[in-house]
Tab-separated table of C-alpha atoms and ligand atoms in Angstrom:
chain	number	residue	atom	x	y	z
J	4	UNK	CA	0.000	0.000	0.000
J	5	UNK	CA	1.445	2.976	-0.807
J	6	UNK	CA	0.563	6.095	1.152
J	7	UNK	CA	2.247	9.466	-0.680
J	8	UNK	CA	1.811	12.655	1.293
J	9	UNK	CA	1.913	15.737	-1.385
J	10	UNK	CA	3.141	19.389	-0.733
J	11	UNK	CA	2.704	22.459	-3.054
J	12	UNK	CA	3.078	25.922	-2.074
J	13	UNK	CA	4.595	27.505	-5.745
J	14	UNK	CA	2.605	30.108	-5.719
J	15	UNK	CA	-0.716	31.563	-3.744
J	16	UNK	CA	-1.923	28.128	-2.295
J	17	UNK	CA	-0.400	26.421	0.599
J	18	UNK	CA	-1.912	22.676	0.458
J	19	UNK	CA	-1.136	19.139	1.520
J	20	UNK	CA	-2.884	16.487	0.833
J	21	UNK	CA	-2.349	12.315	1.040
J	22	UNK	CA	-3.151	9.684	-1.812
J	23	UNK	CA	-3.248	6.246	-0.804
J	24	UNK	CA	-2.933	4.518	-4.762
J	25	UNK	CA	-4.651	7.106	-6.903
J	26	UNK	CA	-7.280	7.564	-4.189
J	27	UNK	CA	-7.051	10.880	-2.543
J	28	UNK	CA	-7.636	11.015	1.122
J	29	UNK	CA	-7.333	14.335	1.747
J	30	UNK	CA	-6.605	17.306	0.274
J	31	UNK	CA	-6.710	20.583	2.274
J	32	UNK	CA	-5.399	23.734	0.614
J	33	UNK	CA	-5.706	27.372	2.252
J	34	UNK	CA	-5.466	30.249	0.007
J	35	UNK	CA	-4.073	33.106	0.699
J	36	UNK	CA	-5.980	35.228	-2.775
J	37	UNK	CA	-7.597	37.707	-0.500
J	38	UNK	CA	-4.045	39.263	0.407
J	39	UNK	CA	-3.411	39.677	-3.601
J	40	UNK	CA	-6.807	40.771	-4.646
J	41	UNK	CA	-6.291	44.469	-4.739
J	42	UNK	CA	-2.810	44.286	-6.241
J	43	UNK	CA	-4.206	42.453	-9.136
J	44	UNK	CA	-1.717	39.660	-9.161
J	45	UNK	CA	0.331	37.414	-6.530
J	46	UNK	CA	2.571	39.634	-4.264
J	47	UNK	CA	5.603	36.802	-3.502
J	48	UNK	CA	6.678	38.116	-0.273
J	49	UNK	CA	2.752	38.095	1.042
J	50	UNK	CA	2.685	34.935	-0.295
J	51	UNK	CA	5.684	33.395	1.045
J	52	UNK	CA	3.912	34.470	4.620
J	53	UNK	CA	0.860	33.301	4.291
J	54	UNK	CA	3.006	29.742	3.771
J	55	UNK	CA	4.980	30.040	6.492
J	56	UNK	CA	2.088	30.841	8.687
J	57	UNK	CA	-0.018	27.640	7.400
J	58	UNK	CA	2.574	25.119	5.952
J	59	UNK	CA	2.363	23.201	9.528
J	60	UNK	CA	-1.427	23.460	9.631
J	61	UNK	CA	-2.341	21.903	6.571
J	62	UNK	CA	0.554	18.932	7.009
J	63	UNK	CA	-1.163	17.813	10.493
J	64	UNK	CA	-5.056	18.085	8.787
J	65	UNK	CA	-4.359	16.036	5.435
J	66	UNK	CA	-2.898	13.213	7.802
J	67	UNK	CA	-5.350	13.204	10.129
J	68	UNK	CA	-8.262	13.560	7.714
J	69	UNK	CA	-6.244	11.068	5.934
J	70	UNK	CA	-6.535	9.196	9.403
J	71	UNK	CA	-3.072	8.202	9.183
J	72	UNK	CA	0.439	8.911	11.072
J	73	UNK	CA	3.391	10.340	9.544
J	74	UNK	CA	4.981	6.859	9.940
J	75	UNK	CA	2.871	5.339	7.425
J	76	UNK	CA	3.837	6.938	4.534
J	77	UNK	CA	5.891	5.529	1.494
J	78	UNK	CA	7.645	9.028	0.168
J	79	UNK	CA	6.836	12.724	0.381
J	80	UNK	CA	6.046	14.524	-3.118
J	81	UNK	CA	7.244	18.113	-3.443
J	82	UNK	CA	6.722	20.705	-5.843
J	83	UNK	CA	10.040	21.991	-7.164
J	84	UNK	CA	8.778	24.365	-9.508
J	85	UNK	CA	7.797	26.700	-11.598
J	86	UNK	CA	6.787	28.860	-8.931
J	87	UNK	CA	7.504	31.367	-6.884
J	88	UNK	CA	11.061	31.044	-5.995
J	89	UNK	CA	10.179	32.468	-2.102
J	90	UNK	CA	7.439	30.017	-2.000
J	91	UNK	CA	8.513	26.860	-3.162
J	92	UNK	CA	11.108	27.177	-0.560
J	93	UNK	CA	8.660	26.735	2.173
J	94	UNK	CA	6.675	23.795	0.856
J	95	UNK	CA	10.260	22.072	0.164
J	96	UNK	CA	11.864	23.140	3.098
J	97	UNK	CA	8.908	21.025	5.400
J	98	UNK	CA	9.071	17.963	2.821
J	99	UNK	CA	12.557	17.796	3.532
J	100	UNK	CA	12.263	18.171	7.735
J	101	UNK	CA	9.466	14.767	7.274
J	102	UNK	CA	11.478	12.851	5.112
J	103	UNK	CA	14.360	13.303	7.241
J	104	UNK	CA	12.263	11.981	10.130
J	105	UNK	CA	10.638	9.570	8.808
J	106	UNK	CA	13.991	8.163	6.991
J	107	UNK	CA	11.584	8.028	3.496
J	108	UNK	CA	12.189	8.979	-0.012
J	109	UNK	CA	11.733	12.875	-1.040
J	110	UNK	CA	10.008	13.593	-4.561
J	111	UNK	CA	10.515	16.543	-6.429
J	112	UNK	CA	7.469	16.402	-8.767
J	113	UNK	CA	6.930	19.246	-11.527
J	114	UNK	CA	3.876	21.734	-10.473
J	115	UNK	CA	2.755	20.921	-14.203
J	116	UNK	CA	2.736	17.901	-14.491
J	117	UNK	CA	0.233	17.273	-11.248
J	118	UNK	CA	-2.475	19.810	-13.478
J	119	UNK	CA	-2.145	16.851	-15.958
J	120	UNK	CA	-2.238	14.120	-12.965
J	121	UNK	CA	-4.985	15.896	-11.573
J	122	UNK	CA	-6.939	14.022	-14.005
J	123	UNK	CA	-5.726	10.459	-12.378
J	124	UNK	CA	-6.887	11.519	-8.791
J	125	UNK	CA	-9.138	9.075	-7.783
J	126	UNK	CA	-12.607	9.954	-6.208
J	127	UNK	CA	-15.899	8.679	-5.493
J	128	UNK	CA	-17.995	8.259	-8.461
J	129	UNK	CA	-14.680	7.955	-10.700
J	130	UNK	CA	-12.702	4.504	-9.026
J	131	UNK	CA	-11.343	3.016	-12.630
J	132	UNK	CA	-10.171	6.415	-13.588
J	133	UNK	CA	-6.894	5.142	-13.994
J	134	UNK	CA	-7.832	2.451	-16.594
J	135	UNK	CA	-10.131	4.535	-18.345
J	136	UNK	CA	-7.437	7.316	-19.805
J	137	UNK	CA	-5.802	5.584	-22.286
J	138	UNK	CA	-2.507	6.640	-23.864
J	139	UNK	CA	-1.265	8.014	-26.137
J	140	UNK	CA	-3.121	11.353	-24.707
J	141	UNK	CA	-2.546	15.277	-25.479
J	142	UNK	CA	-2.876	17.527	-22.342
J	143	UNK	CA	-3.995	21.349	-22.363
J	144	UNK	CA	-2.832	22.610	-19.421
J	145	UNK	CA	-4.297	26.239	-18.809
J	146	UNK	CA	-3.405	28.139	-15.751
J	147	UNK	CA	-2.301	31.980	-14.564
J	148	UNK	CA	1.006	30.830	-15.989
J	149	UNK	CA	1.115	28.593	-18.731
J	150	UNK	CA	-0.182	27.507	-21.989
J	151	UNK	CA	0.912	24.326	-22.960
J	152	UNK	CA	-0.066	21.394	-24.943
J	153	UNK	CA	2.193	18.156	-23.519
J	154	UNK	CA	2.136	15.130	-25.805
J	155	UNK	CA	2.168	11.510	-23.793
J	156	UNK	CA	3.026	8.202	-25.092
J	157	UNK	CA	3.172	6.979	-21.429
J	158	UNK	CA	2.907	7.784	-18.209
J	159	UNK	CA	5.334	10.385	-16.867
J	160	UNK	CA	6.598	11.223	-20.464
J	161	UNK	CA	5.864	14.712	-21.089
J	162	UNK	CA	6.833	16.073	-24.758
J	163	UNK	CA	5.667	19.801	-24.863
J	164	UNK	CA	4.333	20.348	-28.760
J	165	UNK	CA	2.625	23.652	-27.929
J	166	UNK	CA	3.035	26.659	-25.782
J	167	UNK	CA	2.471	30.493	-25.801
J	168	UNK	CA	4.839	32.918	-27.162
J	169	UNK	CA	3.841	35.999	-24.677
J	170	UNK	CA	1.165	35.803	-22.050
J	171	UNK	CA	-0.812	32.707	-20.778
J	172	UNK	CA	-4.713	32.558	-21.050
J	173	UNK	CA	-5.400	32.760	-17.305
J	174	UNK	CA	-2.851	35.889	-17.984
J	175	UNK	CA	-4.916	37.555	-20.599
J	176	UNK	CA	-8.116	36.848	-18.608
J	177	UNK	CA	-6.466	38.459	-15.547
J	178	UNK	CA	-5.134	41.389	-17.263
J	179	UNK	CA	-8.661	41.672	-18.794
J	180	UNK	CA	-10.368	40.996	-15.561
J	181	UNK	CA	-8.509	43.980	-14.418
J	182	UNK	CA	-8.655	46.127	-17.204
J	183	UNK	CA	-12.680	46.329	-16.717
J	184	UNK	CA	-12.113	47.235	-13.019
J	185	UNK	CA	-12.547	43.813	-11.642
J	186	UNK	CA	-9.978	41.911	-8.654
J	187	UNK	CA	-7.762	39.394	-9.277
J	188	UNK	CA	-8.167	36.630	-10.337
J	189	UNK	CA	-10.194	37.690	-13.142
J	190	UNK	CA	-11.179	34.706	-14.917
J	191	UNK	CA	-13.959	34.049	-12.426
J	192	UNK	CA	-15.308	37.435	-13.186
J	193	UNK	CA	-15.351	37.461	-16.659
J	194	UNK	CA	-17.696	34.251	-17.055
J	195	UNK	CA	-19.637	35.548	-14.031
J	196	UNK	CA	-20.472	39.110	-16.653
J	197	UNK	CA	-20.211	37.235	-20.066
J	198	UNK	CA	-23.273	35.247	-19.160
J	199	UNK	CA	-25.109	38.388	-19.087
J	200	UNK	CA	-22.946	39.331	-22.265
J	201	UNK	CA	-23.304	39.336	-26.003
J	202	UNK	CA	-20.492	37.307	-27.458
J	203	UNK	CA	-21.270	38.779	-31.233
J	204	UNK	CA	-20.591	42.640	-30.019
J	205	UNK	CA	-17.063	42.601	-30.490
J	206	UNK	CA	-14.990	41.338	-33.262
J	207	UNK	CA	-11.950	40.005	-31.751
J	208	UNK	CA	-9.635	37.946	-33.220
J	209	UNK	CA	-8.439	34.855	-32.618
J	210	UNK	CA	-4.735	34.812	-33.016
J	211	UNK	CA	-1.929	32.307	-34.915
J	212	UNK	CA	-4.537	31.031	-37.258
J	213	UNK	CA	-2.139	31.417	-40.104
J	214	UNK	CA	0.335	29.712	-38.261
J	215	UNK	CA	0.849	25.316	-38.610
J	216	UNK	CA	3.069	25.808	-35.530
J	217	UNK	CA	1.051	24.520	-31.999
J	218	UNK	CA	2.123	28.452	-30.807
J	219	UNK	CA	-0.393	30.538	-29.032
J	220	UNK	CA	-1.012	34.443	-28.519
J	221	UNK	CA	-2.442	36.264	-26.274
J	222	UNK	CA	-1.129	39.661	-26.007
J	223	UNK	CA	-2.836	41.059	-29.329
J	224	UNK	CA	-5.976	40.024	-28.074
J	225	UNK	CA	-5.253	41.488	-24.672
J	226	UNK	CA	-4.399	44.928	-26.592
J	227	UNK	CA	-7.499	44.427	-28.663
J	228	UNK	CA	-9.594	44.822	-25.795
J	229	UNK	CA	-7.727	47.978	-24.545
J	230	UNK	CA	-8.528	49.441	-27.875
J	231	UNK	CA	-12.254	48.589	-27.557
J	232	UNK	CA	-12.247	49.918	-24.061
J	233	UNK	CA	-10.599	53.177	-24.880
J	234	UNK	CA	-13.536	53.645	-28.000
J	235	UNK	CA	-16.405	53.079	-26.602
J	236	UNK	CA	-15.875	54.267	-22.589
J	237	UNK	CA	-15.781	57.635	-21.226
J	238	UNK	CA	-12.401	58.979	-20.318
J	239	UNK	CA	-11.795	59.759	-16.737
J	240	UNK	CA	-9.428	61.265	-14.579
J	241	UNK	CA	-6.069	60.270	-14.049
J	242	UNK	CA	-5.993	57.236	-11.606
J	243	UNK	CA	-3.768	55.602	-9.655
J	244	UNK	CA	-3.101	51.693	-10.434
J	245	UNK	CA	-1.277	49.445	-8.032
J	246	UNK	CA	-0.472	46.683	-10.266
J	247	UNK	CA	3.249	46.262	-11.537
J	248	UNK	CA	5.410	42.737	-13.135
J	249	UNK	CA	8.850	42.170	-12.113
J	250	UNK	CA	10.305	38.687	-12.957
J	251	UNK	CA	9.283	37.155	-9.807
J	252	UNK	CA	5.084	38.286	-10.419
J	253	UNK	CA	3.487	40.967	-9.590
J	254	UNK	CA	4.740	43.759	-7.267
J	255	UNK	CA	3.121	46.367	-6.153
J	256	UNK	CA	4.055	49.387	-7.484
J	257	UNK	CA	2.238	53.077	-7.786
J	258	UNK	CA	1.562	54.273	-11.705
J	259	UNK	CA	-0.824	56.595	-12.938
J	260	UNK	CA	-2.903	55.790	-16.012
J	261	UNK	CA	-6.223	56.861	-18.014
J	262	UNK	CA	-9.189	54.852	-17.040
J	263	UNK	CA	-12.524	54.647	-18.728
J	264	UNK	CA	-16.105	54.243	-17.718
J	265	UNK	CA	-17.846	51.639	-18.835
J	266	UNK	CA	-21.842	50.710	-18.529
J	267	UNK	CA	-22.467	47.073	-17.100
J	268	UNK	CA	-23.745	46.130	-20.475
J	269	UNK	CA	-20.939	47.351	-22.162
J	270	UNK	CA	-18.710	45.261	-19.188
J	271	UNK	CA	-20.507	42.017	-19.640
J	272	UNK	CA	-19.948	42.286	-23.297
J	273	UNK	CA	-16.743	42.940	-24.115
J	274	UNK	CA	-16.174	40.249	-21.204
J	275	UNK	CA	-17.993	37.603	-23.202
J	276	UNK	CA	-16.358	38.454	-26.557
J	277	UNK	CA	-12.925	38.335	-24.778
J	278	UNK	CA	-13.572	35.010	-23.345
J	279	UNK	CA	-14.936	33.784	-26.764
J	280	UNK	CA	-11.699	34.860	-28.477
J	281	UNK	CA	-9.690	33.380	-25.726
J	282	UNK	CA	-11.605	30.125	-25.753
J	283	UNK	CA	-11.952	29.863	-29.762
J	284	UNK	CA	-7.884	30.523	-29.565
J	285	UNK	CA	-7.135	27.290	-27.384
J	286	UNK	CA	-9.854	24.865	-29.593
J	287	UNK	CA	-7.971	26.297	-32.878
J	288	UNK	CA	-4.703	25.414	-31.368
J	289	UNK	CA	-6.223	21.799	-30.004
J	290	UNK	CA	-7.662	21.181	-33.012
J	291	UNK	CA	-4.593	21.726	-34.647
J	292	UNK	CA	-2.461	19.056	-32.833
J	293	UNK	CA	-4.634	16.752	-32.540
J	294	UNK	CA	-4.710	16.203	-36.469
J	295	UNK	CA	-1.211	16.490	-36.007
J	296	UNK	CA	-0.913	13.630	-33.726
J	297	UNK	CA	-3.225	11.078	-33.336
J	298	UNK	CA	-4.492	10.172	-29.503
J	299	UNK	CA	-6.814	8.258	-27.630
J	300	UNK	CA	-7.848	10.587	-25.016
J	301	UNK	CA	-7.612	14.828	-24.833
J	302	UNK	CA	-7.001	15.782	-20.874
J	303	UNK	CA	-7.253	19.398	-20.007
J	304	UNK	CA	-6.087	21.003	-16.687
J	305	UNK	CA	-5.336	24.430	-14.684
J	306	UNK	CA	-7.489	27.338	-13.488
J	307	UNK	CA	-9.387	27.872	-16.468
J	308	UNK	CA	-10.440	25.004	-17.034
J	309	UNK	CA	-12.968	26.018	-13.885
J	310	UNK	CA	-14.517	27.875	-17.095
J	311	UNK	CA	-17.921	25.868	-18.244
J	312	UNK	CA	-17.511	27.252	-21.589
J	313	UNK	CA	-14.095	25.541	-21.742
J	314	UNK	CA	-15.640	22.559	-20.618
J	315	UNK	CA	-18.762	22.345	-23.270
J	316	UNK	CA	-16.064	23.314	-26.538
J	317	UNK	CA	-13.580	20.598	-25.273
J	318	UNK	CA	-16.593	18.229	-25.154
J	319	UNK	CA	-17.554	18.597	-28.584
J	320	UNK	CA	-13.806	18.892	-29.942
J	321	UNK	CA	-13.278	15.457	-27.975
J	322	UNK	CA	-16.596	14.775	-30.141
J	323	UNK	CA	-15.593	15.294	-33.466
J	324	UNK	CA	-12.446	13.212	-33.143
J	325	UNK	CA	-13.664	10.640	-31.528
J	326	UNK	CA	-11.816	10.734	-28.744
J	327	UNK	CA	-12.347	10.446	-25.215
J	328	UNK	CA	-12.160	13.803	-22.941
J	329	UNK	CA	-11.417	14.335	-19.383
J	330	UNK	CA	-11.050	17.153	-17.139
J	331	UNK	CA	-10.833	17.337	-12.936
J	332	UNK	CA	-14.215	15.964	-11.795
J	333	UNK	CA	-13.703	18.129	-8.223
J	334	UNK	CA	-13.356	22.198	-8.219
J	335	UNK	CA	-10.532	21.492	-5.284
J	336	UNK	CA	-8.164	19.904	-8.352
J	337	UNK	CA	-8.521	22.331	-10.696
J	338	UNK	CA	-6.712	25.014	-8.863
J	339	UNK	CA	-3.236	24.775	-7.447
J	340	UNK	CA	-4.223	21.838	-4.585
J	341	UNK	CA	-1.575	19.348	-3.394
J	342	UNK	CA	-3.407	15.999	-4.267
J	343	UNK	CA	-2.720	16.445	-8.012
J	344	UNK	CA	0.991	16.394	-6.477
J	345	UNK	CA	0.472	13.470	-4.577
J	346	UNK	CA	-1.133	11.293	-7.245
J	347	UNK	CA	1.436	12.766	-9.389
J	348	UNK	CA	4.408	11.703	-7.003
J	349	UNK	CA	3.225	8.092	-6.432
J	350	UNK	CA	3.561	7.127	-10.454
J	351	UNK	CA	7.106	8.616	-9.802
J	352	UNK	CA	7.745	6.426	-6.740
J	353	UNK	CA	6.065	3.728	-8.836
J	354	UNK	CA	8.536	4.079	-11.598
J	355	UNK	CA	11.320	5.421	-9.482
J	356	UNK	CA	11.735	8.773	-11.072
J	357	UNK	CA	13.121	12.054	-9.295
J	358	UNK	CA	13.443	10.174	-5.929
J	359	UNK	CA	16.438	11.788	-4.163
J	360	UNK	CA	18.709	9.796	-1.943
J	361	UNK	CA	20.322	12.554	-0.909
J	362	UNK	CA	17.726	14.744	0.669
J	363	UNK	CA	19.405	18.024	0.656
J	364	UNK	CA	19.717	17.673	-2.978
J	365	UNK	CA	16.688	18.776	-4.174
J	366	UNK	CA	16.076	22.757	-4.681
J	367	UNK	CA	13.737	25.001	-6.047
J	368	UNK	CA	13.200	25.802	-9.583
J	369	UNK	CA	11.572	28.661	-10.436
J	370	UNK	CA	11.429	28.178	-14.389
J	371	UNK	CA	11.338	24.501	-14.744
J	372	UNK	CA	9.371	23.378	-17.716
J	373	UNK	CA	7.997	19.942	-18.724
B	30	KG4	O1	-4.020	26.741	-12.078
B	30	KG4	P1	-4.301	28.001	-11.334
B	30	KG4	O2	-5.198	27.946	-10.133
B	30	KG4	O3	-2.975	28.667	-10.843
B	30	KG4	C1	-1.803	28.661	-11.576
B	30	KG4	O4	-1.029	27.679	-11.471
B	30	KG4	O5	-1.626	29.651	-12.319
B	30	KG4	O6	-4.888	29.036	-12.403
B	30	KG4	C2	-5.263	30.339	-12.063
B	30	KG4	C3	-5.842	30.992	-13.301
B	30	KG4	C4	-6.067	32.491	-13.121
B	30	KG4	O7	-5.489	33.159	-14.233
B	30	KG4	C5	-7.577	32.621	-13.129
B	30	KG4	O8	-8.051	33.852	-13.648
B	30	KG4	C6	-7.980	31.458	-14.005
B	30	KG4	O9	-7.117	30.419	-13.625
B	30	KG4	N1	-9.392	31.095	-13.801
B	30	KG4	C7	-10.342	31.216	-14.762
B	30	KG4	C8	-11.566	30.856	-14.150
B	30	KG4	N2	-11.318	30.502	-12.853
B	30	KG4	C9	-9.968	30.658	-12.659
B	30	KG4	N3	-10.255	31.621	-16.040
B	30	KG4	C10	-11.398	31.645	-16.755
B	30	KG4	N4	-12.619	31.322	-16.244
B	30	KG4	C11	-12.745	30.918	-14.957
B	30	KG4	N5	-13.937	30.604	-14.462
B	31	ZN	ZN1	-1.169	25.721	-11.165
């Protein structure tokens, strides 16, 4: 029986959960998204903590909901990155300390690749998961930070065949999201309006159409809707905006820019043509490599794919290849959770992969890709 106790804190999430097999026993995450909202993206050092504050707290309550002591456990999965270099050193810095302890093997697992294992968690109503998804199987993995398409002949072989050249599509719903004057994370708020929206008002474009390569876009439709925005509201006052990027995320920073009002009608629809764009973009792209390469089964994982409307185009692209489709059945896997990093870790204790001996060994990676 193998018991795998899973840690992620890369970037606003602290969470720790326990698989026992695929079957997740626990999974508790507490967010810290509240702290970031106004700043309109993650703020690392508020971030970093929030972990530090809960990193203990959520170890003790996914082993005891788990019902199980630390001494039961076969390995401790970590994420290693990408992340948040500030707060991937907490959630490996406590993986570490229990290994240690518990003399057991430490696995650095790839934040990634548990939004594609998310899909293998095993819950009620879903037991054969595992022998359901069969290979060879194309992932979309949409989240606040990446784009990808990851090609799979087998388990735990990742072969990236798509990605995005500038910003990510939780990105461009974020930056939307704040553009219209909503918090972060935008996503959430932009299907919330776009149901009251007309998708038709707005012409945007869907980008890389012209292109055979598996490359998306997002910052032209991004600007698109800043040009729509600045036509149709009505110019106001300078304002102040707190939002700034540096290399690590978002800092806060103080800059002063035009804003524009904008009617709640006008809101909801540019909000729905955005997210039609955005959506359309990602089927195109899908589309695209699946004729490329032939699979049995399309997964899909990350924050957006909390999005229904993601959900119903997948289902019919899935359709019209005759494929099989599969997304995170629970809410709790879709965003950054530790139980996709469990269920990812115990396939890599299964096959032996990125098991350090030497526990000190493992370190952070900010930038690792699949
Ligand atoms: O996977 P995730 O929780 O964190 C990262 O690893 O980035 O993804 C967060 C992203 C954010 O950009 C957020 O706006 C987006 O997922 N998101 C959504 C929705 N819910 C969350 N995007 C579109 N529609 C949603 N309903
Ligand atoms: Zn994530």
């Amino acid at each position: 029986m193998i018991y795998i106790l899973g840690i992620d804190t890369s970037c606003d999430e602290t969470s720790a959960a326990v698989c026992l097999e695929n079957r997740l026993l626990s999974n508790v995450i507490v967010s810290s998204v509240e702290k970031h909202a106004k700043w309109g993206g993650v703020v690392p050092a508020f971030a970093k903590q929030s972990h530090m504050e809960n990193i203990d707290f959520v170890v003790e309550k996914a082993l005891s909901e788990a019902g199980i002591k630390s001494t039961a456990l076969s390995a401790i999965a970590v994420t290693y990155g990408p992340g948040l270099a500030i707060a991937l050193e907490v959630g490996i810095s406590k993986a570490k300390e229990l290994a240690r302890i518990q003399h057991i093997p430490l696995i650095g697992v790839n934040h990634m690749a548990g939004h594609i294992y998310s899909n293998f968690a095993n819950l009620d109503g879903n037991e054969n998961i595992e022998d359901s998804i069969e290979f060879p199987l194309m992932a979309l993995l949409i989240s606040g930070g990446h784009t990808e398409l990851i090609l799979m002949e087998k388990h735990l072989d990742f072969r990236k065949v798509g990605y995005t050249l500038d910003d990510s599509v939780g990105e461009a719903f974020d930056k939307v999201g704040n553009m219209l004057g909503w918090k972060y994370p935008g996503g959430p708020e932009i299907e919330r309006n776009a149901s009251q929206g007309d998708s038709e008002k707005y012409n945007f474009p869907i980008a890389m159409t012209k292109s055979d390569e598996l490359w998306f876009s997002y910052s032209g439709l991004k600007t698109a809707v800043l040009r729509v925005i600045e036509s149709v509201g009505k110019p106001m006052n300078l304002s102040t905006s707190n939002v700034g990027m540096s290399p690590q995320g978002f800092v806060p920073t103080i800059s002063k820019k035009v804003t524009y009002e904008l009617s709640k009608a006008q809101k909801s629809n540019i909000a729905a043509s955005f997210q039609k764009a955005a959506i359309g973009q990602l089927v195109f792209k899908t589309r695209q490599a699946l004729e490329r390469y032939p699979v049995k089964s399309l997964l899909v994982g990350g924050g957006v794919v909390n999005n229904q409307k993601v959900i119903v185009a997948f289902t019919q692209l899935a359709k019209e290849f005759d494929i099989q489709f599969f997304y995170p059945k629970s809410r709790i896997l879709l965003t950054d959770n530790a139980g996709m990093i469990a269920v990812c870790g115990r396939y890599m204790f299964q096959y032996g992969i990125n098991m350090s001996e030497d526990i000190d060994s493992l370190d952070r990676v900010p930038r690792l890709s699949l």
